[in-house]
Structure formats: C-alpha cells, structure tokens
Coordinates of C-alpha atoms in Angstrom, one line a residue:
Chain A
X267 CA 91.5 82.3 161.6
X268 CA 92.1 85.5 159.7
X269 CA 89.7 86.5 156.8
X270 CA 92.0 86.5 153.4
X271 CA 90.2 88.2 150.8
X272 CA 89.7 85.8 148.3
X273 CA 89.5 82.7 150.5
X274 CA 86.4 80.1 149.9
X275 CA 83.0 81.7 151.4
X276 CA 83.8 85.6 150.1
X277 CA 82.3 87.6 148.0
X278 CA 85.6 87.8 146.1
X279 CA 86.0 84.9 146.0
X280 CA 82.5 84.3 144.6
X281 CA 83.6 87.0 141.8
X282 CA 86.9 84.8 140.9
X283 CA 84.4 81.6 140.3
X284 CA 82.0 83.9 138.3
X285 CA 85.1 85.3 135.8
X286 CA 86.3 82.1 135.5
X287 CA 83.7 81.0 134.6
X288 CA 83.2 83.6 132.3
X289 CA 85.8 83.8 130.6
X290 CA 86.7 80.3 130.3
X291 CA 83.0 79.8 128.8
X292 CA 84.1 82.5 126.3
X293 CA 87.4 80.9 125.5
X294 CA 85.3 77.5 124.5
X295 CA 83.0 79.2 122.6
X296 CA 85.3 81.7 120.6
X297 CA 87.2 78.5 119.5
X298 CA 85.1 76.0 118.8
X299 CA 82.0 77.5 117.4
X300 CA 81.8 77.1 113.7
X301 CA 85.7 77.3 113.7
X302 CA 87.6 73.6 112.8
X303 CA 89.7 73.8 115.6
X304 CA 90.5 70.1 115.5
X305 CA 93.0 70.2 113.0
X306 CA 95.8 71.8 115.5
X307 CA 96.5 70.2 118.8
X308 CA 97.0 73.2 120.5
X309 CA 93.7 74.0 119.9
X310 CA 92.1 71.0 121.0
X311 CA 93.9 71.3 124.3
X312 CA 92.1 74.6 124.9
X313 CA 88.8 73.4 124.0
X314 CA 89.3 70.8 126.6
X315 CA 91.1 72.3 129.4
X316 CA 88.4 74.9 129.2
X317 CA 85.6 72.3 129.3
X318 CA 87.8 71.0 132.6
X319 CA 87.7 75.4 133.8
X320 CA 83.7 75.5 133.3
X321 CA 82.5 72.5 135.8
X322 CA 85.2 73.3 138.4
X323 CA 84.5 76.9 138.8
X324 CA 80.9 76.6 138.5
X325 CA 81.1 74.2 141.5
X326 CA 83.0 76.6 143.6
X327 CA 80.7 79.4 143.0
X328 CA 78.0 77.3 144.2
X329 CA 79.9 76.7 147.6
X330 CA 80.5 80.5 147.5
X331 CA 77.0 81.3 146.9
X332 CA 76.1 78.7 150.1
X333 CA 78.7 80.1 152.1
X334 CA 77.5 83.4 152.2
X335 CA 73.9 82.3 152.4
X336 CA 74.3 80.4 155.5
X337 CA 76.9 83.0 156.9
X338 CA 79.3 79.9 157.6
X339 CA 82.1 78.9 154.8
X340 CA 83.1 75.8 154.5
X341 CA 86.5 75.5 155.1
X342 CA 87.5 71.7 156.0
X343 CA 91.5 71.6 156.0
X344 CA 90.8 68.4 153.8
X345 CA 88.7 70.1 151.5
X346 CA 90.6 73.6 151.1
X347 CA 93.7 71.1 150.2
X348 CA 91.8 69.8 147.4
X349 CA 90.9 72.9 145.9
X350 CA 94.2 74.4 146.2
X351 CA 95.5 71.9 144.3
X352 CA 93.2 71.6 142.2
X353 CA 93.4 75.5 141.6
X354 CA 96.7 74.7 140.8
X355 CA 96.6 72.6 138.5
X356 CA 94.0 74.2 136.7
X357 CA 95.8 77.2 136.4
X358 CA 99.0 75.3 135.0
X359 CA 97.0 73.4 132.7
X360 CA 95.3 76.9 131.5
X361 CA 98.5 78.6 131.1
X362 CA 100.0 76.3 129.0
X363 CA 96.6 76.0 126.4
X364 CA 96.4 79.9 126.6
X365 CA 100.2 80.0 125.2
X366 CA 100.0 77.1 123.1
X367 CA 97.2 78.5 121.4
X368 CA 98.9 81.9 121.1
X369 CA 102.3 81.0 119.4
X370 CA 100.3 78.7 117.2
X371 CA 98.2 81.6 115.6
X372 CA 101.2 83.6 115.9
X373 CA 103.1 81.3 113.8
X374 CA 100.1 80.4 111.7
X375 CA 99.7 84.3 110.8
X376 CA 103.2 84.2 109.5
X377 CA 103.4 80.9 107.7
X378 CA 102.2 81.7 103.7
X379 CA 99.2 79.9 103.0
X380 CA 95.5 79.2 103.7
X381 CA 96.2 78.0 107.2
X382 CA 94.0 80.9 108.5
X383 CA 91.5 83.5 107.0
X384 CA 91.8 86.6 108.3
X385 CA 88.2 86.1 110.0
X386 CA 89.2 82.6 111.2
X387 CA 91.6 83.9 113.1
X388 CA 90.4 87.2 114.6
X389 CA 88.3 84.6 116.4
X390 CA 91.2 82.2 117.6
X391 CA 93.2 85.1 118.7
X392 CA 90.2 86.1 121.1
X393 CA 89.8 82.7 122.5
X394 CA 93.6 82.6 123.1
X395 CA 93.1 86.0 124.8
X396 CA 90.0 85.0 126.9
X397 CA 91.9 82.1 127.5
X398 CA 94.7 84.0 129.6
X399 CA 92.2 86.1 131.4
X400 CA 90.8 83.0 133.2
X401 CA 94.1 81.9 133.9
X402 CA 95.0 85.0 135.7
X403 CA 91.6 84.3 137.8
X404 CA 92.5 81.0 138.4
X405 CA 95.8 81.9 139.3
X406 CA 94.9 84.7 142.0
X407 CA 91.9 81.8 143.4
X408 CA 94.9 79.5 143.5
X409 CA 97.4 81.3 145.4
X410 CA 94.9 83.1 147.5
X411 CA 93.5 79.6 149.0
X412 CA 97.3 78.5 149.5
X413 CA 97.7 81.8 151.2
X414 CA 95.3 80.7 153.4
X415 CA 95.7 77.1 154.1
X416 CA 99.6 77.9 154.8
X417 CA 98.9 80.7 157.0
X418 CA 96.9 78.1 159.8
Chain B
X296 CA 110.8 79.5 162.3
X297 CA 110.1 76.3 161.4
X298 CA 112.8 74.2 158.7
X299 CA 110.6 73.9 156.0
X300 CA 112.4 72.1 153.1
X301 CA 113.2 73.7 149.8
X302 CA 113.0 77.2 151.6
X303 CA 116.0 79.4 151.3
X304 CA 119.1 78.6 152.9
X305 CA 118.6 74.6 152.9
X306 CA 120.5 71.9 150.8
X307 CA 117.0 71.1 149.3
X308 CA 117.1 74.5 147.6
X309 CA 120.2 74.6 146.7
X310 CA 120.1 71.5 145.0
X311 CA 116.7 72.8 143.2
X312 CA 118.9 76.2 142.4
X313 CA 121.2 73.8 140.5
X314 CA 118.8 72.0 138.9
X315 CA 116.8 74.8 137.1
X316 CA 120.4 76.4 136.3
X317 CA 121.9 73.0 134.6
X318 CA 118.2 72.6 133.2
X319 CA 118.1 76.1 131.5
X320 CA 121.5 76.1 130.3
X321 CA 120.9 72.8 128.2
X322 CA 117.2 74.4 127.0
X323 CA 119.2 77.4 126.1
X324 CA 122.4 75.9 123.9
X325 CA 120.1 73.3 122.6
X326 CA 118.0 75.9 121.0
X327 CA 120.4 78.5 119.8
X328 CA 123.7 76.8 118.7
X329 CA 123.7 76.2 114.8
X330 CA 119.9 76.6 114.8
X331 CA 118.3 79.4 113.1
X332 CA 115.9 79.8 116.1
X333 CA 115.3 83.6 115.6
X334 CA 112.9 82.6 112.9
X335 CA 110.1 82.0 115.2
X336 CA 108.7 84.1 117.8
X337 CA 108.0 81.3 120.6
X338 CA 111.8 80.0 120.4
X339 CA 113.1 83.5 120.6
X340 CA 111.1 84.2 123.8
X341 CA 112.4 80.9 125.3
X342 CA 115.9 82.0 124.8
X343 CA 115.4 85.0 126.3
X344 CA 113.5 83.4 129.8
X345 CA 115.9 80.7 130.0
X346 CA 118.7 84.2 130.1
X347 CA 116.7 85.5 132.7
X348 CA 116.5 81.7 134.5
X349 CA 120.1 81.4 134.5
X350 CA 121.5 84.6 136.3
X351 CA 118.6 84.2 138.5
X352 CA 119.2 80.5 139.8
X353 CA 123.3 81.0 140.5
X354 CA 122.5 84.0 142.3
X355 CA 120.3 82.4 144.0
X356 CA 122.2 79.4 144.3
X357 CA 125.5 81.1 145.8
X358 CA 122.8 82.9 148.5
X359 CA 122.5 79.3 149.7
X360 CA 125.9 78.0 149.9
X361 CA 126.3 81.5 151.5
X362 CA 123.8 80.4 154.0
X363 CA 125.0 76.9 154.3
X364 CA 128.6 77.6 155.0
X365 CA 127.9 80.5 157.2
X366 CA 124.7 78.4 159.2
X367 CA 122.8 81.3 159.3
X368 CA 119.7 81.2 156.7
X369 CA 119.7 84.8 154.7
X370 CA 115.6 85.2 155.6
X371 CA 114.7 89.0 156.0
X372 CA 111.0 89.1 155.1
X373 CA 111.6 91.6 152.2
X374 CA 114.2 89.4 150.4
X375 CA 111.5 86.8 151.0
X376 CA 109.2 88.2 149.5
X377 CA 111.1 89.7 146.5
X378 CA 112.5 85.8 146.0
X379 CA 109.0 84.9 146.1
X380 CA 107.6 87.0 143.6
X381 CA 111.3 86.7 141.3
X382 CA 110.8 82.8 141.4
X383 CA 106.7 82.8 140.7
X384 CA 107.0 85.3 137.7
X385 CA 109.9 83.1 136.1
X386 CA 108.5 80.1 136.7
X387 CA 104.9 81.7 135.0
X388 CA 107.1 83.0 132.0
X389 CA 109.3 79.4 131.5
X390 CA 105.8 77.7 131.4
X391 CA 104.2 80.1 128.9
X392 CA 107.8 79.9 126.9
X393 CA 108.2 75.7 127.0
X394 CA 104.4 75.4 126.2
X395 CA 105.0 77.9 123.2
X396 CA 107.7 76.3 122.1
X397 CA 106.2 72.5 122.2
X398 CA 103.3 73.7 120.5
X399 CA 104.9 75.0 117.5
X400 CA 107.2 72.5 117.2
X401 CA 104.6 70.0 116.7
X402 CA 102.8 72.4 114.2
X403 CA 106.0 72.6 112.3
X404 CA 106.4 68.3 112.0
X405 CA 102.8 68.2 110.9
X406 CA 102.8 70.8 108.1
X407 CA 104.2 69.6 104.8
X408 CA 107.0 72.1 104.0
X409 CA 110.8 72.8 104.4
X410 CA 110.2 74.2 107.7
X411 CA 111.7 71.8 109.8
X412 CA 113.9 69.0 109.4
X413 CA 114.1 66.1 111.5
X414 CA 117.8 66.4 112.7
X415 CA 117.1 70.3 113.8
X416 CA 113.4 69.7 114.9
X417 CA 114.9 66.9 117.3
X418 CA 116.9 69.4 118.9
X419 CA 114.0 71.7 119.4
X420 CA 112.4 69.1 121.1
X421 CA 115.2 68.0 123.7
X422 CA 115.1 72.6 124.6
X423 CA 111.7 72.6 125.2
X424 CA 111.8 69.0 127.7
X425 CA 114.6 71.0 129.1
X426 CA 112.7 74.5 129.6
X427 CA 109.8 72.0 131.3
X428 CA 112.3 70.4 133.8
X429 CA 113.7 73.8 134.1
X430 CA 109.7 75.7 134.9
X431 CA 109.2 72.4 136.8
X432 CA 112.3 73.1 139.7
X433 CA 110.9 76.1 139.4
X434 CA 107.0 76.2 140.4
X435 CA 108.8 73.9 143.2
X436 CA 111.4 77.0 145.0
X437 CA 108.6 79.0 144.5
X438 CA 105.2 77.1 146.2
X439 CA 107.9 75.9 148.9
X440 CA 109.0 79.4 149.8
X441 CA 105.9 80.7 149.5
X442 CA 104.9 78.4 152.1
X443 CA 107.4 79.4 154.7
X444 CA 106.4 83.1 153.6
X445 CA 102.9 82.2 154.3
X446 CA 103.6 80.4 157.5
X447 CA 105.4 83.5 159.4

C-alpha cells in the first residue's frame, strides 16, 4: 500500500482535521454569537452543519494523533469507507450552508431596510467565509481518502 | 482495465451525460424566459453554470456515442484526468449555484414585499430542483470516473 499524503494516520492529514476544525469552530461562532441568526434558514443550516463539522473532525484528529503515536494507522477497508463517505457528505452539506449563507447576505446587503446593520453583517459575511474554508479542507480529506481506498 | 460503470465510454455515462444536459436545460429556461432573473446575483450565477453544464455534457455526451459506436472507449489518462477535474469543478459550481439559488428564494417568500410573486417564484423553484438533479448526475460522472482514474 502506497503512502497518499493526506490519507488517515499522516501528519497532513492530522493538519486537515485540525483546520477543520478550526475553521468550522469559527464559522459557528462568527454566526451565532450575539447575532439572531435564527430568523433566516440559511443561517440556521450553517450553525448546524457546522455543529455536525466540529465532532467529526475532532474525532479524526484523534485517530490521527493515535496513528502517529503508535506508528500504525488504522486503515480497516470498512472503516476508511465510512469516512470517505462520510467526508463526503460533509463536504456537500458544507458547501451548500457556506453558499446559502453567502447569497443570503448578498441579497440581504441589497434589499432596503433594516434586515442587516452594517456590523451585523460584517460578522455574517465572515462566518460565510470561514465557512468555505472548511469546506475546501473537507473537500481535499474527502477526495484524498477516496484517492486512497480506490487506489487498493 | 476493468469496466467500471458510469466511466467514460459506457451506456451508464452516456445516459448520466443526457441527464445533466436535459436537467440543465430545464434549470436554465425555467429561470430566464419572461423572468427578470438578472435582478439577483445567485440566479444570474446559475444561468451562467447551467451555460457552462450544457456544452459540457453534449460534448461529453457525443464522446460516448463516439465510443459506443466505434467499441473502443476514448480513455488516454490525460483526457481522464482533464474530464475528471472538468466534471468535479462543475459539479462544485452547480451545487454552490442551486444552493444559492434555493436559499434566496425562500428569503424572498418570507419577506413581506413586492419581491416575488407566487406565479414567478414557483418557477424559480422548479430551476433550482432542476440545477440539483442537474449537480446530482453530476457528483455521480465525476466520483465514478474518478474511481476508474484512481484504480489505474
């Protein structure tokens, strides 16, 4: 079995999880801190597709971190399925969020009326951004693991 | 070279080819005949990925019945990889552009105001179902021939 970069049990790997993470943690916070992001769908469907980002990647650093610990990764065909797909799914579910999100404060800048202080949505438009970041990580995690499982 | 399905050159893909091509079309007219679309940012950007879906698809498409009629699959690794990265980037794009696209649609029913009436917001609907069908075929050519990529 070759070693793809970014497989489970690498330190890139490990540094996908951690962004993730990250970002996805930042995403969460940016939007829902102080912010009534409740009102707008869209918004609610970042908060918790985020909140879905945090406990998955967190889990997979921890087998990253174990992997490289014990100098063995863990790489069970079963188990690599599951996280491919759930990579994947992830990813999709992040995207769409991330660009929800986007065109509604895009629209919401350009509809007249108090539907966002300019403050208000300074802080949206950086959880929207954040949001997109740790797709792009999940993304790469995603098709790096497929890249892997399909190349056995 | 094993026959996996939905790779170039099969009946599977050209039927998928078809799909996302009859899918894109109907997101397309649905959101720009006798509908001021260019109003809003996220329809405007679905018109133009579902233009890019379109050419993309048939040529894609009329590679297969190539391929089909001549029983020879057209599989040099470069064009592989170029139809790999072609369908993963447009399938990434119709998502972002569907999810944009549902997302201010539902902000427009929910805000009191002459911005969307029911006749033209039903057809805004019915585009962005179509563009999801449409990203759906999509994500499909492009895991399955990333999988015979991978597999090589």
């Amino acid at each position: 079995m070759d070693e793809t970069p970014g497989s489970v049990g690498t330190t890139a790997s490990l540094s996908l999880r951690l962004g993730q993470a990250f970002f996805s943690s930042a995403s969460l916070l940016f939007m829902s801190v102080g912010v009534e992001f409740y009102s707008y769908t869209a918004f609610c469907f970042l908060v918790t597709i985020m909140g879905l980002v945090i406990p998955w990647s967190c889990t997979l650093a921890m087998v990253d971190i174990y992997s490289l610990f014990a100098g063995c990764p863990l790489r069970l065909p079963r188990v690599m399925v599951i996280v491919v797909i759930g990579d994947w799914v992830l990813s999709v579910l992040s995207l769409a969020a991330a660009c929800a999100s986007a065109s509604v404060i895009d629209l919401l800048i350009h509809i007249d009326g108090p539907y966002c202080p300019t403050k208000i949505c300074g802080r949206y438009q950086l959880s929207a951004a954040m949001a997109f970041l740790s797709w792009f990580l999940t993304a790469a995690s995603s098709l790096l693991n497929l890249w892997l499982v399909a190349s056995w």
